[in-house]
């Protein structure tokens, strides 16, 4: 029998389905009492382990090699941590007409998290862009986000983030930055093991994030904060996020052209500069927002799936345009194996960022 698959132009991230199922489980069977304490402790440990793995995976040599293309990386960082937050602040004018305050705070937090790594690489590869630049840009963004995201949240959200306070910065250091640095320091000894067991550890990544989501949404259910959101408000959020994504896709493409970047670099800038990382954002939100993390991560979860679907269409179009321009197939990077590998990353759980 022929295997049924989703259309290639509309990738439905199976990990999003797992996240939705986890949210449903938290709604039906939220952790309470002693079970909530156990889930919270396990979630804290899972977040620390996630960032240890992130640190152990990041190749310092690869990151240093990418410094040669500093203009591209500065452009991506500016889009991720300057332009995105400015657009998020501009959305404050939609409160309370289109967005309630709690969803606006989640939307603003979405604009503060770093860019993706794997899905940016995958879409850049498909679109025949500068894959090595996308690898370095995503890595720099993730590294910078460990420091910049909580600092920006402290400056822009303050205590309005539902439990966010100066103590959260200490939690960020202990739960995110320290494990990340430990992973970097121990990479020499554990890097080979992680590379050999990449698939198994990928399941650990995804399972850890599901635990974080279950804990956050359980706390939200127990406190009854979900009664504050209606279907109309969620529809309004989707409209705002669609506009936000459209603006960023246009600015990164045409802005990069105005700055004099060639086509391959513009592709990397567009995909690395217009996307947000679910894998980094969810653990950070659990630390920053506590019991209110469920509403804080909802805009990020919706934006994540939206960016995958839209960028898949754009990547296919960019690849077609490249073929029509040259009249023949072009290699996407100096490493054919890397390009092929990155194509498999589209729509696959945390590997999609």
XYZ file of C-alpha atoms in Angstrom:
353
model
C 0.000 0.000 0.000
C 1.147 3.495 -0.723
C 2.046 5.356 2.417
C -0.078 8.415 3.134
C 1.932 11.581 3.799
C 1.220 15.247 4.388
C 1.748 17.549 1.373
C 5.405 18.596 1.195
C 4.399 22.257 1.089
C 2.529 22.003 4.401
C 4.670 20.221 6.984
C 2.640 19.437 10.092
C 5.277 19.114 12.766
C 4.540 15.813 14.545
C 6.110 17.237 17.663
C 3.442 19.925 17.742
C 0.871 17.116 17.850
C 2.744 15.617 20.805
C 2.742 19.014 22.514
C -0.999 19.382 21.951
C -1.555 15.905 23.386
C 0.548 16.870 26.413
C -1.536 20.002 26.915
C -4.674 17.847 26.714
C -3.265 15.474 29.319
C -2.494 18.388 31.623
C -6.057 19.662 31.171
C -7.614 16.283 32.004
C -5.112 15.073 34.616
C -3.139 18.008 36.012
C -0.435 17.254 38.567
C -1.585 18.242 42.061
C -0.119 18.151 45.549
C 2.842 15.824 45.947
C 2.642 14.848 42.264
C 3.016 18.516 41.314
C 6.130 18.809 43.481
C 7.647 15.735 41.828
C 6.788 17.017 38.344
C 8.251 20.434 39.150
C 11.514 18.934 40.417
C 11.786 16.637 37.416
C 11.079 19.572 35.101
C 13.843 21.645 36.700
C 16.323 18.793 36.278
C 15.180 18.232 32.685
C 15.741 21.893 31.778
C 19.260 21.830 33.244
C 20.070 18.634 31.341
C 18.717 20.116 28.099
C 21.062 23.075 28.295
C 23.963 20.839 29.244
C 23.345 18.946 25.993
C 23.062 22.216 24.053
C 26.459 23.285 25.385
C 28.053 19.919 24.674
C 26.761 19.923 21.086
C 27.886 23.418 20.117
C 31.140 23.226 18.191
C 33.376 26.073 19.327
C 35.601 25.655 16.272
C 32.616 25.887 13.921
C 31.384 29.001 15.691
C 34.809 30.656 15.477
C 35.076 29.830 11.775
C 31.806 31.649 11.202
C 33.154 34.894 12.634
C 34.656 35.606 9.235
C 31.146 36.447 8.024
C 30.433 38.831 10.902
C 28.169 41.220 8.934
C 25.682 38.434 8.278
C 25.667 37.316 11.911
C 25.231 40.857 13.221
C 22.303 41.280 10.840
C 20.618 38.094 12.103
C 21.212 39.052 15.746
C 19.771 42.522 15.121
C 16.644 41.002 13.584
C 16.276 38.493 16.424
C 16.980 40.674 19.458
C 16.236 44.225 18.240
C 13.665 44.312 15.463
C 11.549 41.432 16.780
C 11.253 42.964 20.292
C 10.426 46.377 18.820
C 7.555 44.839 16.878
C 6.480 43.031 20.041
C 6.384 46.321 21.940
C 4.388 47.900 19.113
C 1.745 45.199 19.633
C 0.994 46.734 23.028
C -1.318 49.079 21.143
C -3.576 46.086 20.439
C -4.294 45.629 24.173
C -7.104 45.131 25.125
C -8.964 45.526 21.831
C -7.453 42.512 20.064
C -5.165 40.923 22.671
C -5.653 40.518 26.417
C -2.721 41.520 28.609
C -1.676 37.923 29.378
C -1.481 36.913 25.702
C 0.365 40.123 24.867
C 3.001 39.223 27.455
C 3.352 35.793 25.849
C 3.644 37.433 22.425
C 6.297 39.821 23.719
C 8.217 36.919 25.248
C 8.043 35.144 21.865
C 9.873 38.081 20.267
C 12.682 37.810 22.834
C 13.738 34.168 22.378
C 16.644 33.194 20.078
C 16.413 31.889 16.546
C 16.258 28.242 15.576
C 19.266 26.236 14.476
C 18.211 23.030 12.731
C 15.130 24.246 10.885
C 16.966 27.388 9.731
C 19.695 25.136 8.331
C 17.172 22.820 6.712
C 15.214 25.566 4.955
C 18.407 27.338 3.879
C 19.620 24.067 2.401
C 16.380 23.453 0.505
C 16.404 27.016 -0.828
C 20.034 26.647 -1.991
C 21.373 29.282 0.352
C 24.523 29.661 2.440
C 24.235 26.639 4.743
C 27.463 27.194 6.748
C 26.327 30.761 7.460
C 22.946 29.487 8.660
C 24.672 27.012 10.987
C 26.814 29.723 12.562
C 24.013 32.307 12.702
C 21.701 29.889 14.497
C 24.459 28.868 16.910
C 25.363 32.478 17.733
C 21.695 33.348 18.265
C 21.145 30.427 20.637
C 24.284 31.249 22.580
C 23.396 34.947 22.841
C 19.817 34.098 23.805
C 20.887 32.389 27.014
C 22.000 35.806 28.262
C 19.950 38.284 26.217
C 16.511 36.668 26.524
C 16.280 36.860 30.340
C 17.828 40.345 30.361
C 15.364 41.598 27.768
C 12.507 39.928 29.655
C 13.597 41.695 32.839
C 13.695 45.048 31.035
C 10.498 44.731 28.981
C 8.265 42.512 31.107
C 9.443 43.313 34.614
C 7.161 41.827 37.258
C 4.228 41.698 34.836
C 5.327 38.307 33.544
C 3.361 36.499 36.194
C 5.978 35.684 38.767
C 8.969 37.063 36.848
C 11.377 38.831 39.186
C 15.058 39.449 39.783
C 15.226 35.971 41.319
C 14.477 34.597 37.877
C 17.866 35.828 36.690
C 19.503 33.703 39.381
C 17.390 30.732 38.252
C 18.450 31.373 34.668
C 22.103 31.300 35.668
C 21.742 28.116 37.723
C 19.373 26.192 35.443
C 20.466 27.376 32.000
C 23.822 29.153 31.881
C 25.771 26.954 34.324
C 24.698 23.656 32.653
C 25.413 25.160 29.230
C 28.931 26.202 30.253
C 29.478 22.804 31.860
C 28.533 21.178 28.558
C 31.014 23.385 26.707
C 33.795 22.580 29.165
C 33.119 18.832 29.060
C 32.527 18.693 25.297
C 36.035 17.377 24.730
C 35.180 14.236 26.700
C 31.423 13.811 26.089
C 31.127 15.216 22.554
C 31.925 11.899 20.893
C 29.383 10.027 23.010
C 26.699 12.607 22.201
C 27.456 12.393 18.484
C 27.254 8.587 18.510
C 23.945 8.609 20.377
C 22.410 11.635 18.684
C 19.130 9.889 17.896
C 18.565 8.586 21.422
C 19.472 11.917 22.990
C 17.085 13.587 20.557
C 14.261 11.633 22.172
C 15.566 12.779 25.565
C 15.397 16.384 24.317
C 11.829 16.063 23.183
C 10.727 14.093 26.218
C 12.231 16.699 28.536
C 10.381 19.519 26.801
C 7.112 17.561 26.962
C 7.651 17.243 30.717
C 8.232 21.006 30.957
C 5.020 21.670 29.027
C 3.012 19.231 31.155
C 4.257 20.828 34.374
C 3.578 24.383 33.175
C 0.093 23.638 31.874
C -0.769 21.602 34.981
C 0.064 24.593 37.155
C -2.044 26.781 34.904
C -5.012 24.428 35.135
C -4.808 24.207 38.930
C -4.770 28.003 39.184
C -7.572 28.373 36.628
C -5.779 30.824 34.364
C -7.090 29.164 31.189
C -10.528 30.610 31.866
C -9.040 33.993 30.973
C -8.638 33.100 27.267
C -11.476 32.781 24.743
C -11.552 31.382 21.219
C -11.964 34.893 19.816
C -8.834 36.047 21.614
C -6.884 33.066 20.276
C -8.033 33.911 16.749
C -6.841 37.467 17.277
C -3.471 36.145 18.441
C -3.106 34.061 15.279
C -3.794 37.106 13.114
C -1.213 39.178 14.969
C 1.388 36.413 14.684
C 0.722 36.025 10.958
C 1.352 39.748 10.468
C 4.482 39.578 12.635
C 5.902 36.687 10.611
C 5.071 38.382 7.299
C 6.862 41.566 8.366
C 9.974 39.715 9.476
C 10.133 37.601 6.319
C 9.857 40.727 4.160
C 12.369 42.774 6.178
C 14.985 40.011 6.300
C 14.769 39.378 2.547
C 14.567 42.905 1.161
C 16.616 44.449 3.967
C 19.449 42.011 3.286
C 19.314 42.979 -0.378
C 19.549 46.657 0.539
C 22.593 45.862 2.687
C 24.351 44.325 -0.328
C 24.238 40.618 0.562
C 24.221 38.099 -2.288
C 21.360 35.684 -2.852
C 22.808 32.792 -0.833
C 23.420 35.033 2.177
C 19.970 36.591 1.880
C 18.420 33.131 2.087
C 20.348 32.376 5.277
C 19.428 35.750 6.786
C 15.754 35.313 5.957
C 15.402 31.885 7.531
C 17.671 32.497 10.530
C 16.419 36.024 11.199
C 12.669 35.440 10.959
C 12.240 32.374 13.173
C 12.008 31.665 16.900
C 13.166 28.592 18.794
C 10.559 26.460 20.539
C 13.271 24.247 22.033
C 14.978 27.184 23.772
C 11.880 29.220 24.519
C 9.867 26.590 26.379
C 12.487 25.839 29.066
C 13.233 29.541 29.509
C 9.548 30.342 29.970
C 9.194 27.662 32.619
C 11.976 29.345 34.604
C 10.867 32.928 34.002
C 7.097 32.648 34.373
C 6.492 29.772 36.777
C 2.775 28.982 37.109
C 1.943 31.444 34.307
C 4.239 29.733 31.810
C 1.341 27.979 30.071
C -0.049 31.235 28.673
C 3.444 32.599 28.093
C 4.426 29.725 25.792
C 1.126 29.480 23.910
C 2.024 32.234 21.390
C 5.428 30.597 20.856
C 3.881 27.178 20.187
C 1.483 28.656 17.626
C 4.193 30.756 15.974
C 6.492 27.748 15.737
C 4.059 25.752 13.619
C 3.142 28.788 11.542
C 6.786 29.541 10.701
C 7.407 25.926 9.660
C 4.479 25.907 7.254
C 5.181 29.309 5.716
C 8.961 28.862 5.461
C 8.512 25.462 3.805
C 6.555 27.130 1.001
C 9.125 29.931 0.663
C 12.070 27.500 0.641
C 10.512 25.494 -2.180
C 9.938 28.683 -4.162
C 13.491 29.909 -3.586
C 14.865 26.550 -4.773
C 12.701 26.676 -7.903
C 13.812 30.233 -8.656
C 17.463 29.193 -8.295
C 17.007 26.316 -10.736
C 15.241 28.541 -13.258
C 18.035 31.114 -13.010
C 20.893 28.675 -13.554
C 19.079 26.093 -15.683
C 20.578 23.205 -13.732
C 20.878 21.745 -10.229
C 23.255 23.614 -7.949
C 25.044 22.225 -4.914
C 23.699 23.847 -1.762
C 26.987 23.841 0.087
C 30.455 22.445 0.012
C 29.179 19.401 1.878
C 26.533 17.424 0.025
C 26.105 15.118 2.983
C 25.295 18.010 5.270
C 22.711 19.380 2.869
C 20.975 16.038 2.587
C 20.980 15.590 6.339
C 19.457 18.977 6.977
C 16.556 18.287 4.638
C 15.429 15.531 6.978
C 15.242 18.010 9.850
C 12.166 19.819 8.508
C 9.174 19.269 10.736
C 10.826 16.834 13.141
C 10.322 17.772 16.749
C 12.947 19.776 18.567
C 15.226 19.402 15.571
C 12.951 22.042 14.054
C 14.109 24.460 16.701
